[in-house]
Tab-separated table of C-alpha atoms in Angstrom:
chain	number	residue	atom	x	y	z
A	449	UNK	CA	129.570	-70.387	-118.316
A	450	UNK	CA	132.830	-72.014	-117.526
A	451	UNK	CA	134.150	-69.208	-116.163
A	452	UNK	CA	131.466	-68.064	-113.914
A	453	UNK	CA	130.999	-71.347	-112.101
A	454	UNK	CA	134.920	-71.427	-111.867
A	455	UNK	CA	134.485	-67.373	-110.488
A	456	UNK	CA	131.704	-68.952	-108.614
A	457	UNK	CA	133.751	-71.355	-106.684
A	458	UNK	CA	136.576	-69.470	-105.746
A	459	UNK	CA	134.181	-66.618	-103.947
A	460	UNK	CA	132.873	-69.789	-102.117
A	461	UNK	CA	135.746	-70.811	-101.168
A	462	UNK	CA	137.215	-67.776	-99.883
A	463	UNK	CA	134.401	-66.974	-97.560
A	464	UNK	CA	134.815	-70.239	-96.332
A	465	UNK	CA	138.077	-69.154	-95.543
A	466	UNK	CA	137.113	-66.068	-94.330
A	467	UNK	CA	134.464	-67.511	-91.914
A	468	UNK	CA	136.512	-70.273	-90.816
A	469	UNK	CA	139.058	-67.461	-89.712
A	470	UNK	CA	136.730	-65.016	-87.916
A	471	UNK	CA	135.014	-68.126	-86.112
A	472	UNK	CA	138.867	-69.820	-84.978
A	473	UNK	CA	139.592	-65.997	-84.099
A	474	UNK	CA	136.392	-65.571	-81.670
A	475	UNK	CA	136.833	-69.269	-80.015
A	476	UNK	CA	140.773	-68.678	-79.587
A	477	UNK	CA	139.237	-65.075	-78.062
A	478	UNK	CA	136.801	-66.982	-75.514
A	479	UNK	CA	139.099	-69.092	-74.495
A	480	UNK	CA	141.713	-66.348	-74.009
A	481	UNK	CA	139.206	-64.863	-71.377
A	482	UNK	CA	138.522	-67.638	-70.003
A	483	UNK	CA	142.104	-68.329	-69.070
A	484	UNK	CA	141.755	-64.779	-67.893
A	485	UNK	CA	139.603	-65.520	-65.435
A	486	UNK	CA	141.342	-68.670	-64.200
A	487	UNK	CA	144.623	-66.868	-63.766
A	488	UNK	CA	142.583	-64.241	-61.534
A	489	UNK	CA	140.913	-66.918	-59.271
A	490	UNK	CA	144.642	-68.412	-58.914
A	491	UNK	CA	146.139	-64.846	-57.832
A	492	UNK	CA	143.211	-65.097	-54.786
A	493	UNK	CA	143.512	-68.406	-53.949
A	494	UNK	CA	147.777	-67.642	-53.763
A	495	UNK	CA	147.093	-64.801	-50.897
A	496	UNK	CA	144.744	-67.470	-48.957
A	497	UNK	CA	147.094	-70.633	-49.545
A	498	UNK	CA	150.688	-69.741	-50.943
A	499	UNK	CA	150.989	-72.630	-53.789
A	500	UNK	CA	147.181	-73.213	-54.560
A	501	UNK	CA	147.353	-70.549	-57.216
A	502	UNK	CA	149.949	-72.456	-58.700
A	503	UNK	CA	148.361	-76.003	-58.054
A	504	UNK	CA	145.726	-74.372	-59.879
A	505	UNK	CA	147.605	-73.514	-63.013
A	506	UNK	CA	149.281	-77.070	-62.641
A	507	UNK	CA	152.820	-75.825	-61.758
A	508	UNK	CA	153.051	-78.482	-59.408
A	509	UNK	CA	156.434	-78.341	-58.075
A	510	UNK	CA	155.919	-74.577	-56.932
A	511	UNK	CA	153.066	-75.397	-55.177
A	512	UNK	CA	154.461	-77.917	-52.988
A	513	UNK	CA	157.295	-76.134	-52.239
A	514	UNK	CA	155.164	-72.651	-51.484
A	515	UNK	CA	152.223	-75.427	-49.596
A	516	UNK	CA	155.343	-76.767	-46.949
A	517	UNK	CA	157.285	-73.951	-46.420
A	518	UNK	CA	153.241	-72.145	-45.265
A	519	UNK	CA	153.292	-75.522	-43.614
A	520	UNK	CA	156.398	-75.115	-41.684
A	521	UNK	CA	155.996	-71.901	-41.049
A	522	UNK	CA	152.911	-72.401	-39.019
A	523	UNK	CA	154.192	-74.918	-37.549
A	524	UNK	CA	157.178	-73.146	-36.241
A	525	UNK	CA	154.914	-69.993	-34.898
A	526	UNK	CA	152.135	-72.398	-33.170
A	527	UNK	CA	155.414	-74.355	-31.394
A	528	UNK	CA	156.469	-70.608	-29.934
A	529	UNK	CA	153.566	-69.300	-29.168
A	530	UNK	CA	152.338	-72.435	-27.517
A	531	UNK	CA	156.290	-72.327	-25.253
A	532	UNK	CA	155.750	-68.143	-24.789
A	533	UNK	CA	152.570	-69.103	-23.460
A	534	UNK	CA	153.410	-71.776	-21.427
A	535	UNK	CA	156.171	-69.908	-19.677
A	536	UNK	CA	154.246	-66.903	-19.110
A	537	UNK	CA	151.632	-69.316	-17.330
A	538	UNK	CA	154.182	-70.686	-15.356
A	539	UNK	CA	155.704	-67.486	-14.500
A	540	UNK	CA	152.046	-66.527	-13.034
A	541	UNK	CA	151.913	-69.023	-10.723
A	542	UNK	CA	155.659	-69.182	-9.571
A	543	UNK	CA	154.506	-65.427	-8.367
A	544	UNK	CA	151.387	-66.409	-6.718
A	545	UNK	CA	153.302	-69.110	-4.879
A	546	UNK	CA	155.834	-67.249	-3.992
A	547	UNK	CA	155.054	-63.223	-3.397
A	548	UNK	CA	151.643	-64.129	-3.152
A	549	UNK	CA	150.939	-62.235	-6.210
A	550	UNK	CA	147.177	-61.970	-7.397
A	551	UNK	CA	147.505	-64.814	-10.408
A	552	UNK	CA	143.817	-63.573	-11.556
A	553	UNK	CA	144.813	-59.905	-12.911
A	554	UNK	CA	145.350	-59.954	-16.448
A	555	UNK	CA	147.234	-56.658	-16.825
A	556	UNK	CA	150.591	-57.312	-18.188
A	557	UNK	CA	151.732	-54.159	-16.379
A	558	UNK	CA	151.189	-55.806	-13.689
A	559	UNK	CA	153.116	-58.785	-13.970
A	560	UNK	CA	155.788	-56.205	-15.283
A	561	UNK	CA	155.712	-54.677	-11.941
A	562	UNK	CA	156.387	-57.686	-10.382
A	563	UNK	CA	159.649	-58.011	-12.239
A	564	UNK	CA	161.110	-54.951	-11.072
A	565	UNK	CA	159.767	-54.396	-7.881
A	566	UNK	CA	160.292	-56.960	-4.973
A	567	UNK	CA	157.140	-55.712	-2.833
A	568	UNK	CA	154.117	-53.552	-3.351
A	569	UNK	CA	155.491	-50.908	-1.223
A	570	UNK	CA	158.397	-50.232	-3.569
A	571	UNK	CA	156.388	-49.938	-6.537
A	572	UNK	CA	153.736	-47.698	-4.684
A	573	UNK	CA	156.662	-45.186	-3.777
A	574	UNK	CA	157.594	-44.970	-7.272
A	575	UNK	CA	154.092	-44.181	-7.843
A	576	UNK	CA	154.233	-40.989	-5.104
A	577	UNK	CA	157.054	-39.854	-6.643
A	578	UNK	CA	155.479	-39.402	-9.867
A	579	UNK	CA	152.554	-38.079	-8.418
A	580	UNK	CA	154.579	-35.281	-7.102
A	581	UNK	CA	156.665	-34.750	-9.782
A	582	UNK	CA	153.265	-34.020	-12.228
A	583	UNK	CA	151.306	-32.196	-9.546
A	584	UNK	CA	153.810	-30.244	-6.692
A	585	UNK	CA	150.923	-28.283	-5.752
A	586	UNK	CA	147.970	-30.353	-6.004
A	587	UNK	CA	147.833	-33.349	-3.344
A	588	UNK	CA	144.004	-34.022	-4.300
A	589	UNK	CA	146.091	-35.132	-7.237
A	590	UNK	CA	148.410	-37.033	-6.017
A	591	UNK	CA	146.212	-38.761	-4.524
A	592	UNK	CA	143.933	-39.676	-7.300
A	593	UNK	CA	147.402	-40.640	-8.964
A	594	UNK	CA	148.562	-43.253	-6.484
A	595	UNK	CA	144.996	-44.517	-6.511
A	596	UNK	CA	144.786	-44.873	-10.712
A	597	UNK	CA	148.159	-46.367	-10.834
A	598	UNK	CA	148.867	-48.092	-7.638
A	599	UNK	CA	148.297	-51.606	-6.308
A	600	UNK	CA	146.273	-52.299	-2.961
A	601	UNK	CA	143.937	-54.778	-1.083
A	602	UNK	CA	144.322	-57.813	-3.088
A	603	UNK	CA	147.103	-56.940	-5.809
A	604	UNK	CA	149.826	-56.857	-3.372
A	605	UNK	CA	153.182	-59.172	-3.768
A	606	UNK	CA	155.934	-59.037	-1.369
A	607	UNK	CA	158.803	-61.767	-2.713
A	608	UNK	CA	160.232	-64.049	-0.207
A	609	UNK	CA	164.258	-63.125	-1.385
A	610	UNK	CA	165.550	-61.572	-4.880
A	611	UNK	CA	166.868	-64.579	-6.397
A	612	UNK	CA	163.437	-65.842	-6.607
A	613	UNK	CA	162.301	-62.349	-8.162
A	614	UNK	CA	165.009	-63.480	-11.003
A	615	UNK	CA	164.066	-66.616	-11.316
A	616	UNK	CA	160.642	-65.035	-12.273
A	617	UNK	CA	162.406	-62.745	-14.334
A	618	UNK	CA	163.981	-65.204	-15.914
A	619	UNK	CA	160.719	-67.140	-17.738
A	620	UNK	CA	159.109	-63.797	-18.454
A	621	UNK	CA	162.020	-62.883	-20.434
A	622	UNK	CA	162.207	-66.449	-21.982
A	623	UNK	CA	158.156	-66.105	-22.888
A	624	UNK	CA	158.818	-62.625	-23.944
A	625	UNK	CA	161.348	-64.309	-26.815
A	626	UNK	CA	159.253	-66.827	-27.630
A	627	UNK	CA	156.388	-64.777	-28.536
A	628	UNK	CA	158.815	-62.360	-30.221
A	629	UNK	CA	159.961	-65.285	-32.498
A	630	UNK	CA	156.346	-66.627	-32.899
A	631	UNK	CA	155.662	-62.811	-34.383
A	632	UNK	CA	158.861	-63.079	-36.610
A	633	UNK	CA	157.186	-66.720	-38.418
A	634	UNK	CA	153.384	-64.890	-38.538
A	635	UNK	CA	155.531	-62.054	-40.372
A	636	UNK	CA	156.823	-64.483	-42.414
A	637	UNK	CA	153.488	-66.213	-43.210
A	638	UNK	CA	152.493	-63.138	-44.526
A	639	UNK	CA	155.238	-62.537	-47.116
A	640	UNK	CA	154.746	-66.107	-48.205
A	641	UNK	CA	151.387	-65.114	-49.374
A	642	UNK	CA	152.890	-61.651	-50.875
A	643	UNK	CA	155.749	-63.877	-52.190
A	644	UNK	CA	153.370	-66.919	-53.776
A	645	UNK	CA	150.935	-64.047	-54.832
A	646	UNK	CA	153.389	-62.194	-56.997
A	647	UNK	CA	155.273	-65.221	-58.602
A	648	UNK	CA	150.974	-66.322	-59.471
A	649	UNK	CA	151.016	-62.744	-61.298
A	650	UNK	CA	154.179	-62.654	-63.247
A	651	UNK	CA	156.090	-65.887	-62.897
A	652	UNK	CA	153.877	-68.666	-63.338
A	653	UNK	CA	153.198	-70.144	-66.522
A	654	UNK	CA	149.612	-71.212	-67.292
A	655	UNK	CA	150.513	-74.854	-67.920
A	656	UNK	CA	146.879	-76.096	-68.222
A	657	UNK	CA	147.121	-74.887	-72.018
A	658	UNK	CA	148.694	-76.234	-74.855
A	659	UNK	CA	148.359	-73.856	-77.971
A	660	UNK	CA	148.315	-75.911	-81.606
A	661	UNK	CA	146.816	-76.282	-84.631
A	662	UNK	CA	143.927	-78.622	-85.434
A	663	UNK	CA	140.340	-79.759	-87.095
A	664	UNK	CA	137.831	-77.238	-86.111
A	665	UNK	CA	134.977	-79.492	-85.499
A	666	UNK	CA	132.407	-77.303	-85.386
A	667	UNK	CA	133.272	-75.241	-88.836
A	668	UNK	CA	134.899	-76.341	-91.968
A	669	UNK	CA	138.846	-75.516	-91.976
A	670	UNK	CA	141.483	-75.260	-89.806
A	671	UNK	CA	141.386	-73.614	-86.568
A	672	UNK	CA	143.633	-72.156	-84.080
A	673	UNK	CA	143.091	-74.231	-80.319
A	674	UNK	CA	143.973	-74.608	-76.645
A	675	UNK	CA	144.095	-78.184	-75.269
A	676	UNK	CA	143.109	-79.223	-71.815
């Protein structure tokens, strides 16, 4: 009799055991997905904000320095492209004041034109030449050429002496870098996110978790745990 309730005991207590193991096994399981899922939602919210990924998974000190350098970064490309603007504006009406250039065309060819050319008449004999050089035999052509790609009626410019011409010149080619450089920091706003993305993936330690051992609550035993 002894012996069976002694028998009797141990079976108990090894499928409490048992249980205690397959239940610490399924909670450390959900809470492996679960961590999963947070590390996914981090990976997204890297390629919209570089560093919120890693705010996320409380690697603060990446994050800040991922969130300013996305901060400086578009700061840097709204300060050029504001300037490229600016001077492209301002190059606009310098024509219009002074080759009485049509400021209301929005063609950049156009304002090209005006760059090279230092009257209408110029450009429009570069224009004929073409024209003959594509169709030597077909002045119908021509003439539907010069009348695609020339300037007439209200798009004429005539400038008042070439130094002004350069002037123009001058803060086109100034916008034109500008913008250039404004395209260089939205490049580089872009690899930020690639960068952040990447380093969410493969670099970044989960740091919301603690793993330990300690009273499982809801079961008799001891069971494996994260801590929050």
């Amino acid at each position: 009799m002894i012996r069976f309730k002694t028998r009797f005991i141990l079976t108990l207590l090894i499928l409490t055991l048992l249980s205690n193991t397959i239940f610490a096994s399924n909670d450390s399981i959900g809470q492996s997905r679960a961590s999963d899922n947070i590390k996914k939602k981090a990976i997204w919210a890297s390629a919209l904000v570089p560093g919120w990924g890693q705010s996320m998974l409380r690697n603060n000190t990446k994050s800040e320095i991922m969130l300013w350098t996305d901060a400086g970064i578009w700061l840097f490309y709204t300060g050029f492209s504001w300037y490229g603007t600016s001077l492209n504006q301002d190059a606009k009406l310098f024509a219009g004041v002074h080759a009485n250039a049509n400021t209301k065309i929005k063609s950049n060819k156009y304002y090209r034109a005006l760059e090279k050319y230092d009257n209408t008449e110029e450009y429009n004999n570069d224009i004929r030449r073409e024209a003959r050089e594509l169709y030597p035999d077909d002045t119908l052509a021509q003439k539907n050429y010069l009348l695609k790609y020339g300037y007439f009626g209200d798009s004429i410019w005539d400038w008042r002496s070439d130094s002004l011409r350069y002037v123009y010149w001058e803060k086109r080619k100034s916008a034109r870098t500008a913008l250039t450089r404004a395209g260089f920091f939205l490049a580089g706003a872009l690899l930020n996110r690639i960068v952040s993305v990447i380093d969410c993936a493969f670099f970044t330690v989960d740091k919301r978790n603690t793993l330990g051992i300690a009273p499982n609550s809801n079961h008799t035993g001891i069971g494996l745990v994260y801590r929050f």
